[in-house]
Amino acid sequence: MQRKGLNTALSEATCLEIDVDRTNLVFQVTLDVLTLPESGPAPQDRTVIVTCSGVSRIAASLRTQALNQSEPLVLPLTLDELPEALHSFGGCHLHGWEFIDLPESSWTQWGDLLSFDTALAEDAAPHVLELSQEEGMAPRELDLRVWFTSLQITDRDGNTVDTQEFIDGGLRWWAAHDANDPRTSSDSADVAPPL
């Protein structure tokens, strides 16, 4: 799996919705990504759907922590309530710069603050996808980890997006951003570059 390239292409994407199919062991996240073609204007529709198949486990932590609190308050949440919980963040950018096959140190930061941890299959899947949402100045955060076997990217109409093309579009956007390309100006004020 092209971990580094995928991480860059997913950086600062806007998380629109998620869907979980327990029966078929599928997790989908719909994103508005930062991408540019090789030439010409920025695309009007940047929506992609990232589909994780062979999902064996999903865990999430929904929590708040006010400035005067020493420990976060873990909020109740179930797998079935997860799409609604994500929707309540109103379409935030993905927080962080690593999403695919993160080091275990990422999991240890919140793995003991779980709202739920649901196994969907007996055998552990080899890959992980981790997503995080933060609610601006409000002290609310959602961390989500999905263990999966394979990943596919499609457009809004279900057409397969080649993984390398997806990565290249993201790399072009960030290179254009660094060069002050006007095609990135509508998003630039609201994003932080990947590490």
PDB file of C-alpha atoms in Angstrom, residues 122-189:
ATOM      1  CA  GLU A 122     -12.489 -13.051  13.880  1.00  0.00           C
ATOM      2  CA  ASP A 123      -9.305 -12.665  11.843  1.00  0.00           C
ATOM      3  CA  ALA A 124      -7.396  -9.401  12.256  1.00  0.00           C
ATOM      4  CA  ALA A 125      -7.082  -7.297   9.095  1.00  0.00           C
ATOM      5  CA  PRO A 126      -3.557  -6.191   8.059  1.00  0.00           C
ATOM      6  CA  HIS A 127      -4.141  -2.455   7.501  1.00  0.00           C
ATOM      7  CA  VAL A 128      -5.590   0.456   9.469  1.00  0.00           C
ATOM      8  CA  LEU A 129      -7.282   3.704   8.507  1.00  0.00           C
ATOM      9  CA  GLU A 130      -7.427   6.392  11.165  1.00  0.00           C
ATOM     10  CA  LEU A 131      -9.550   9.543  10.933  1.00  0.00           C
ATOM     11  CA  SER A 132      -9.909  12.416  13.371  1.00  0.00           C
ATOM     12  CA  GLN A 133     -12.309  15.339  13.635  1.00  0.00           C
ATOM     13  CA  GLU A 134     -11.979  18.363  15.908  1.00  0.00           C
ATOM     14  CA  GLU A 135     -14.691  20.926  16.473  1.00  0.00           C
ATOM     15  CA  GLY A 136     -12.899  24.254  16.200  1.00  0.00           C
ATOM     16  CA  MET A 137     -12.652  26.001  19.542  1.00  0.00           C
ATOM     17  CA  ALA A 138     -15.143  23.613  21.143  1.00  0.00           C
ATOM     18  CA  PRO A 139     -13.484  20.877  23.181  1.00  0.00           C
ATOM     19  CA  ARG A 140     -14.995  17.967  21.235  1.00  0.00           C
ATOM     20  CA  GLU A 141     -13.000  15.386  19.280  1.00  0.00           C
ATOM     21  CA  LEU A 142     -13.736  12.176  17.399  1.00  0.00           C
ATOM     22  CA  ASP A 143     -10.998   9.644  16.679  1.00  0.00           C
ATOM     23  CA  LEU A 144     -11.797   6.615  14.560  1.00  0.00           C
ATOM     24  CA  ARG A 145      -9.745   3.561  13.611  1.00  0.00           C
ATOM     25  CA  VAL A 146     -10.746   0.949  11.027  1.00  0.00           C
ATOM     26  CA  TRP A 147      -8.856  -2.326  10.545  1.00  0.00           C
ATOM     27  CA  PHE A 148      -9.225  -3.422   6.900  1.00  0.00           C
ATOM     28  CA  THR A 149      -7.822  -5.681   4.177  1.00  0.00           C
ATOM     29  CA  SER A 150      -8.086  -3.691   0.938  1.00  0.00           C
ATOM     30  CA  LEU A 151      -8.811  -0.123  -0.130  1.00  0.00           C
ATOM     31  CA  GLN A 152     -10.450   1.299  -3.236  1.00  0.00           C
ATOM     32  CA  ILE A 153     -11.112   4.885  -4.310  1.00  0.00           C
ATOM     33  CA  THR A 154     -14.064   5.849  -6.496  1.00  0.00           C
ATOM     34  CA  ASP A 155     -15.665   9.076  -7.634  1.00  0.00           C
ATOM     35  CA  ARG A 156     -19.180  10.165  -6.710  1.00  0.00           C
ATOM     36  CA  ASP A 157     -20.628   8.076  -9.565  1.00  0.00           C
ATOM     37  CA  GLY A 158     -18.844   4.899  -8.513  1.00  0.00           C
ATOM     38  CA  ASN A 159     -16.119   5.016 -11.159  1.00  0.00           C
ATOM     39  CA  THR A 160     -12.784   3.645  -9.962  1.00  0.00           C
ATOM     40  CA  VAL A 161     -10.079   6.239  -9.397  1.00  0.00           C
ATOM     41  CA  ASP A 162      -6.596   4.863  -9.987  1.00  0.00           C
ATOM     42  CA  THR A 163      -4.661   5.027  -6.728  1.00  0.00           C
ATOM     43  CA  GLN A 164      -1.569   6.565  -8.319  1.00  0.00           C
ATOM     44  CA  GLU A 165      -3.677   9.171 -10.135  1.00  0.00           C
ATOM     45  CA  PHE A 166      -5.351  10.029  -6.837  1.00  0.00           C
ATOM     46  CA  ILE A 167      -1.972  10.419  -5.159  1.00  0.00           C
ATOM     47  CA  ASP A 168      -0.562  12.474  -8.040  1.00  0.00           C
ATOM     48  CA  GLY A 169      -3.518  14.872  -7.903  1.00  0.00           C
ATOM     49  CA  GLY A 170      -2.912  15.469  -4.211  1.00  0.00           C
ATOM     50  CA  LEU A 171       0.827  15.930  -4.687  1.00  0.00           C
ATOM     51  CA  ARG A 172       0.153  18.458  -7.451  1.00  0.00           C
ATOM     52  CA  TRP A 173      -2.223  20.416  -5.206  1.00  0.00           C
ATOM     53  CA  TRP A 174       0.315  20.702  -2.382  1.00  0.00           C
ATOM     54  CA  ALA A 175       3.135  21.623  -4.784  1.00  0.00           C
ATOM     55  CA  ALA A 176       0.881  24.295  -6.305  1.00  0.00           C
ATOM     56  CA  HIS A 177      -0.049  25.513  -2.828  1.00  0.00           C
ATOM     57  CA  ASP A 178       3.631  25.907  -1.938  1.00  0.00           C
ATOM     58  CA  ALA A 179       4.173  27.836  -5.195  1.00  0.00           C
ATOM     59  CA  ASN A 180       1.229  30.176  -4.471  1.00  0.00           C
ATOM     60  CA  ASP A 181      -0.652  28.859  -7.495  1.00  0.00           C
ATOM     61  CA  PRO A 182      -3.958  30.785  -7.684  1.00  0.00           C
ATOM     62  CA  ARG A 183      -5.815  27.513  -8.308  1.00  0.00           C
ATOM     63  CA  THR A 184      -5.304  26.695  -4.621  1.00  0.00           C
ATOM     64  CA  SER A 185      -6.224  30.120  -3.247  1.00  0.00           C
ATOM     65  CA  SER A 186      -9.815  29.273  -2.302  1.00  0.00           C
ATOM     66  CA  ASP A 187      -8.598  26.542   0.073  1.00  0.00           C
ATOM     67  CA  SER A 188      -5.161  27.765   1.139  1.00  0.00           C
ATOM     68  CA  ALA A 189      -6.255  29.978   4.017  1.00  0.00           C
TER      69      ALA A 189
END
